[in-house]
Tab-separated table of C-alpha atoms and ligand atoms in Angstrom:
chain	number	residue	atom	x	y	z
A	26	MET	CA	73.892	-158.112	-109.809
A	27	ASN	CA	77.373	-156.787	-110.207
A	28	GLU	CA	78.343	-157.021	-106.572
A	29	HIS	CA	81.590	-158.779	-107.378
A	30	HIS	CA	82.716	-155.627	-109.160
A	31	ASN	CA	82.404	-153.684	-105.970
A	32	PRO	CA	83.716	-155.828	-103.139
A	33	LYS	CA	82.870	-154.780	-99.609
A	34	SER	CA	86.547	-154.331	-98.870
A	35	MET	CA	86.756	-151.485	-101.369
A	36	PRO	CA	85.193	-148.300	-100.031
A	37	LYS	CA	82.762	-146.649	-102.402
A	38	SER	CA	83.613	-143.290	-103.802
A	39	MET	CA	81.510	-140.267	-102.936
A	40	SER	CA	80.039	-140.180	-106.401
A	41	GLU	CA	79.181	-143.899	-106.331
A	42	ARG	CA	77.433	-143.418	-103.014
A	43	ALA	CA	75.597	-140.359	-104.339
A	44	ASP	CA	74.475	-142.366	-107.364
A	45	GLU	CA	73.174	-145.120	-105.099
A	46	LEU	CA	71.213	-142.678	-102.970
A	47	GLU	CA	69.743	-141.133	-106.070
A	48	GLU	CA	68.856	-144.591	-107.315
A	49	GLU	CA	67.165	-145.478	-103.995
A	50	LYS	CA	65.186	-142.256	-104.069
A	51	MET	CA	64.154	-142.911	-107.636
A	52	HIS	CA	62.724	-146.313	-106.706
A	53	GLU	CA	60.266	-144.527	-104.435
A	54	MET	CA	59.085	-142.361	-107.321
A	55	GLU	CA	56.306	-143.391	-109.627
A	56	ARG	CA	58.259	-142.377	-112.666
A	57	ILE	CA	61.896	-142.708	-113.634
A	58	ILE	CA	63.588	-139.357	-113.219
A	59	THR	CA	66.668	-138.802	-115.310
A	60	LYS	CA	69.308	-136.133	-115.586
A	61	SER	CA	70.280	-134.372	-118.800
A	62	THR	CA	73.779	-134.876	-120.138
A	63	LEU	CA	74.563	-131.304	-119.140
A	64	GLY	CA	73.974	-132.318	-115.525
A	65	TYR	CA	76.627	-135.008	-115.850
A	66	LEU	CA	79.022	-132.705	-117.660
A	67	MET	CA	78.656	-130.320	-114.725
A	68	ASP	CA	79.755	-133.191	-112.472
A	69	GLY	CA	82.821	-133.654	-114.657
A	70	ARG	CA	81.437	-136.774	-116.308
A	71	VAL	CA	80.795	-137.359	-120.000
A	72	GLU	CA	77.854	-139.671	-119.416
A	73	MET	CA	74.168	-139.969	-120.025
A	74	ASP	CA	71.092	-141.790	-118.823
A	75	ALA	CA	70.557	-144.211	-121.696
A	76	GLY	CA	66.936	-145.240	-122.248
A	77	ALA	CA	67.095	-149.024	-122.302
A	78	THR	CA	69.586	-149.570	-119.480
A	79	THR	CA	67.915	-147.027	-117.229
A	80	MET	CA	64.540	-148.663	-117.800
A	81	ALA	CA	65.948	-152.109	-117.076
A	82	ARG	CA	66.999	-150.879	-113.641
A	83	HIS	CA	63.427	-149.760	-112.883
A	84	PRO	CA	61.174	-152.604	-113.977
A	85	GLY	CA	57.537	-151.697	-114.517
A	86	LYS	CA	58.143	-147.955	-114.527
A	87	TYR	CA	57.957	-145.292	-117.194
A	88	PHE	CA	60.073	-142.215	-117.666
A	89	LEU	CA	58.911	-138.894	-116.298
A	90	MET	CA	57.308	-136.875	-119.062
A	91	GLY	CA	55.970	-133.913	-117.153
A	92	GLU	CA	56.373	-132.111	-113.864
A	93	ASP	CA	58.957	-133.279	-111.358
A	94	PRO	CA	57.193	-134.167	-108.090
A	95	ARG	CA	60.254	-133.061	-106.120
A	96	LEU	CA	59.905	-129.446	-107.291
A	97	PRO	CA	57.349	-126.821	-106.264
A	98	LYS	CA	54.156	-127.126	-108.269
A	99	MET	CA	53.694	-124.544	-111.006
A	100	PRO	CA	50.303	-123.169	-112.007
A	101	GLU	CA	48.804	-124.310	-115.290
A	102	LYS	CA	49.472	-120.950	-116.906
A	103	PRO	CA	52.571	-119.695	-115.148
A	104	THR	CA	53.549	-116.042	-115.153
A	105	LEU	CA	56.982	-114.510	-114.758
A	106	VAL	CA	56.127	-113.886	-111.103
A	107	ASP	CA	55.356	-117.609	-110.667
A	108	TYR	CA	58.834	-118.407	-111.901
A	109	PHE	CA	60.222	-115.866	-109.427
A	110	ARG	CA	58.354	-117.626	-106.636
A	111	HIS	CA	58.782	-121.287	-107.591
A	112	ARG	CA	61.850	-121.668	-109.756
A	113	PHE	CA	64.331	-118.860	-109.074
A	114	ALA	CA	66.661	-120.180	-106.397
A	115	SER	CA	67.556	-116.747	-105.092
A	116	THR	CA	65.937	-113.422	-105.846
A	117	ALA	CA	67.482	-111.050	-103.286
A	118	HIS	CA	70.218	-109.844	-105.630
A	119	LEU	CA	67.746	-109.121	-108.438
A	120	LEU	CA	65.238	-107.395	-106.171
A	121	GLN	CA	67.925	-105.280	-104.543
A	122	SER	CA	69.429	-104.235	-107.868
A	123	ALA	CA	65.984	-103.257	-109.135
A	124	THR	CA	65.215	-101.400	-105.896
A	125	HIS	CA	68.492	-99.519	-106.205
A	126	ALA	CA	67.605	-98.490	-109.773
A	127	LEU	CA	64.085	-97.504	-108.756
A	128	LYS	CA	65.319	-95.351	-105.856
A	129	GLY	CA	67.853	-93.785	-108.195
A	130	GLY	CA	64.994	-92.551	-110.353
A	131	GLN	CA	65.752	-94.781	-113.334
A	132	PRO	CA	63.041	-95.358	-115.955
A	133	GLU	CA	61.001	-98.542	-115.719
A	134	LYS	CA	62.913	-100.064	-118.623
A	135	VAL	CA	66.131	-99.905	-116.607
A	136	VAL	CA	64.417	-101.112	-113.433
A	137	LEU	CA	63.078	-104.131	-115.344
A	138	ALA	CA	66.496	-104.812	-116.858
A	139	CYS	CA	68.000	-104.801	-113.348
A	140	LEU	CA	65.225	-107.034	-112.044
A	141	LEU	CA	65.864	-109.621	-114.752
A	142	HIS	CA	69.568	-109.263	-115.461
A	143	ASP	CA	70.668	-112.457	-113.689
A	144	ILE	CA	67.590	-114.668	-114.073
A	145	ALA	CA	69.659	-117.180	-116.011
A	146	VAL	CA	72.037	-117.597	-113.057
A	147	VAL	CA	69.269	-118.125	-110.502
A	148	SER	CA	67.130	-120.451	-112.608
A	149	PHE	CA	69.141	-122.071	-115.319
A	150	ILE	CA	72.832	-121.757	-116.001
A	151	ARG	CA	75.815	-119.654	-114.940
A	152	CYS	CA	78.099	-119.746	-117.982
A	153	ASP	CA	77.285	-116.872	-120.350
A	154	HIS	CA	74.257	-116.023	-118.203
A	155	GLY	CA	73.769	-112.612	-119.848
A	156	TYR	CA	73.169	-114.235	-123.226
A	157	TRP	CA	70.868	-116.932	-121.864
A	158	GLY	CA	68.891	-114.452	-119.780
A	159	ALA	CA	68.435	-112.093	-122.717
A	160	GLN	CA	67.111	-114.900	-124.923
A	161	MET	CA	64.683	-116.056	-122.261
A	162	ILE	CA	62.966	-112.674	-122.122
A	163	GLU	CA	63.507	-111.316	-125.624
A	164	PRO	CA	59.995	-112.088	-126.956
A	165	TYR	CA	58.335	-110.352	-124.013
A	166	VAL	CA	60.218	-107.123	-123.407
A	167	ASP	CA	61.396	-104.005	-125.198
A	168	GLU	CA	64.349	-104.870	-127.430
A	169	GLU	CA	66.503	-102.468	-125.455
A	170	VAL	CA	65.948	-104.400	-122.212
A	171	ALA	CA	67.006	-107.721	-123.750
A	172	TRP	CA	70.021	-106.091	-125.406
A	173	ALA	CA	71.105	-104.502	-122.130
A	174	ILE	CA	70.916	-107.822	-120.301
A	175	LYS	CA	72.866	-109.604	-123.013
A	176	MET	CA	75.615	-106.990	-122.959
A	177	HIS	CA	76.004	-106.753	-119.187
A	178	GLN	CA	77.805	-110.078	-119.569
A	179	ALA	CA	80.721	-108.166	-121.097
A	180	LEU	CA	80.351	-104.655	-119.658
A	181	ARG	CA	80.696	-105.814	-116.033
A	182	PHE	CA	84.419	-106.344	-116.544
A	183	PHE	CA	85.202	-102.884	-117.861
A	184	PRO	CA	85.186	-99.631	-115.891
A	185	ASP	CA	83.394	-96.480	-116.933
A	186	ASP	CA	84.513	-93.424	-114.985
A	187	SER	CA	81.734	-91.294	-116.461
A	188	VAL	CA	79.244	-93.116	-114.218
A	189	GLY	CA	81.666	-94.022	-111.436
A	190	TYR	CA	81.785	-97.705	-112.301
A	191	GLY	CA	85.017	-99.507	-111.497
A	192	TYR	CA	86.052	-103.132	-111.879
A	193	PRO	CA	84.223	-104.861	-109.001
A	194	ASP	CA	86.346	-105.696	-105.955
A	195	LEU	CA	84.289	-108.831	-105.609
A	196	TYR	CA	85.564	-110.055	-108.976
A	197	LYS	CA	89.147	-109.726	-107.741
A	198	LYS	CA	88.113	-111.873	-104.805
A	199	PHE	CA	86.141	-114.333	-106.936
A	200	PHE	CA	88.361	-114.736	-109.974
A	201	GLY	CA	91.778	-113.716	-108.666
A	202	PRO	CA	93.712	-110.506	-109.321
A	203	ASP	CA	95.065	-111.745	-112.671
A	204	TYR	CA	91.789	-112.744	-114.276
A	205	LYS	CA	91.342	-111.338	-117.776
A	206	PRO	CA	88.105	-111.667	-119.747
A	207	GLU	CA	88.343	-113.857	-122.859
A	208	PRO	CA	88.823	-112.204	-126.260
A	209	TYR	CA	85.175	-112.746	-127.243
A	210	ILE	CA	84.138	-110.691	-124.219
A	211	VAL	CA	86.617	-107.925	-125.054
A	212	GLU	CA	85.230	-107.784	-128.605
A	213	GLU	CA	81.668	-107.730	-127.304
A	214	TYR	CA	82.570	-104.858	-124.982
A	215	LYS	CA	83.978	-102.861	-127.910
A	216	ARG	CA	80.777	-103.416	-129.890
A	217	ALA	CA	78.601	-102.456	-126.921
A	218	ARG	CA	80.603	-99.278	-126.357
A	219	GLN	CA	79.608	-98.041	-129.830
A	220	HIS	CA	75.951	-98.928	-129.471
A	221	LYS	CA	73.115	-96.453	-128.965
A	222	TRP	CA	71.864	-98.443	-125.967
A	223	TYR	CA	75.272	-98.693	-124.298
A	224	MET	CA	74.194	-96.694	-121.257
A	225	THR	CA	71.143	-98.898	-120.579
A	226	SER	CA	73.381	-101.919	-120.229
A	227	ARG	CA	75.922	-99.909	-118.261
A	228	LEU	CA	73.188	-98.950	-115.809
A	229	ILE	CA	72.687	-102.641	-115.032
A	230	CYS	CA	76.333	-102.745	-113.919
A	231	VAL	CA	75.968	-99.531	-111.930
A	232	ASN	CA	72.973	-100.969	-110.065
A	233	ASP	CA	74.450	-104.471	-109.744
A	234	ILE	CA	74.655	-104.704	-105.986
A	235	TYR	CA	77.448	-107.067	-105.053
A	236	SER	CA	77.399	-106.579	-101.308
A	237	PHE	CA	73.707	-106.517	-100.628
A	238	ASP	CA	72.193	-106.067	-97.237
A	239	PRO	CA	70.793	-109.401	-96.050
A	240	ASN	CA	68.308	-107.542	-93.833
A	241	ALA	CA	66.858	-105.263	-96.481
A	242	LYS	CA	63.227	-106.116	-97.089
A	243	VAL	CA	62.665	-106.701	-100.774
A	244	ASN	CA	59.753	-108.497	-102.302
A	245	ILE	CA	58.692	-109.374	-105.808
A	246	ASP	CA	55.244	-107.965	-104.944
A	247	ASP	CA	56.768	-104.475	-105.147
A	248	PHE	CA	57.560	-105.053	-108.830
A	249	VAL	CA	54.354	-106.676	-110.027
A	250	ASP	CA	53.084	-103.411	-111.545
A	251	ILE	CA	56.345	-102.660	-113.345
A	252	ILE	CA	56.373	-106.221	-114.704
A	253	GLY	CA	52.732	-105.799	-115.744
A	254	ARG	CA	53.517	-102.679	-117.726
A	255	ASN	CA	56.780	-103.848	-119.281
A	256	PHE	CA	56.672	-107.624	-119.652
A	257	LYS	CA	54.204	-109.033	-122.190
A	258	GLN	CA	52.933	-111.968	-120.204
A	259	PRO	CA	51.566	-114.550	-122.673
A	260	LYS	CA	47.959	-115.509	-121.962
A	261	GLU	CA	48.743	-119.227	-122.505
A	262	GLY	CA	51.343	-119.113	-119.720
A	263	LEU	CA	55.084	-118.548	-119.936
A	264	GLY	CA	56.339	-121.699	-121.665
A	265	PHE	CA	53.175	-122.547	-123.589
A	266	ASP	CA	53.014	-119.590	-125.937
A	267	ASN	CA	54.995	-120.748	-128.937
A	268	SER	CA	57.509	-117.910	-128.621
A	269	PRO	CA	61.155	-118.484	-129.667
A	270	SER	CA	62.097	-118.948	-126.007
A	271	ALA	CA	59.037	-120.822	-124.699
A	272	HIS	CA	61.044	-124.063	-124.633
A	273	MET	CA	63.580	-122.493	-122.279
A	274	TRP	CA	60.843	-121.681	-119.789
A	275	ARG	CA	59.371	-125.175	-120.142
A	276	THR	CA	62.781	-126.677	-119.439
A	277	ILE	CA	63.021	-124.639	-116.246
A	278	MET	CA	59.515	-125.777	-115.362
A	279	TRP	CA	60.201	-129.467	-116.252
A	280	PRO	CA	63.985	-129.850	-116.003
A	281	THR	CA	63.836	-133.645	-115.742
A	282	ARG	CA	61.413	-134.453	-118.523
A	283	PHE	CA	62.907	-137.455	-120.317
A	284	LEU	CA	62.588	-135.930	-123.792
B	11	FE2	FE1	75.219	-110.795	-114.144
B	12	FE2	FE1	74.144	-109.196	-110.975
């Protein structure tokens, strides 16, 4: 159609080529699979898949309004463990942190907080992951667990000698030696410091294993009982229970649903 806009003599950019491949793949699908605006923003593009133009490129097809055939199938009534198995891109860090807490004799509340502290990073979004993760689980866990996960976002950056927690070496490597947390994080830290549950959140940091052993055998099966006792699994399935965060779980289940 618009070939004259892209003459053969002009090499295509990486992102143009990637778009084409995506487009080719999509033609093989029964439904039109789109990307949310956030996905484009993450590629550095302020763009979106507009309904009419996208449809015109895929004559005779409808938009995807349910599960994405490219992703692992989820059960009809998914549990937290199903999300661990089918949607969390990496669980070693979470399992090792929780194992560390368990071996250290921490109460189940703390073990659960360690097990779930980074679920937002592995399933959803990196920026402000403590806040997202806390909201995802808030309706299903003890208030203290959700609070601790929310606040680990800020506490990680600040040492506490009383429990032998120093600023992580890995952060110096990751963010550079001059990195300073933003003012909103500093303020959050000050609030957390005064809170009665401060130490619960601090214990997430203490058990946050940054240099985990790739050979250590950790499995979600070892935590099924702790989850059973401390996570109120909705009988309708996580995502279908009308809780304030059910939509977040559905989005993780169906990330490419058109609307
Ligand atoms: Fe974290
Ligand atoms: Fe972590």
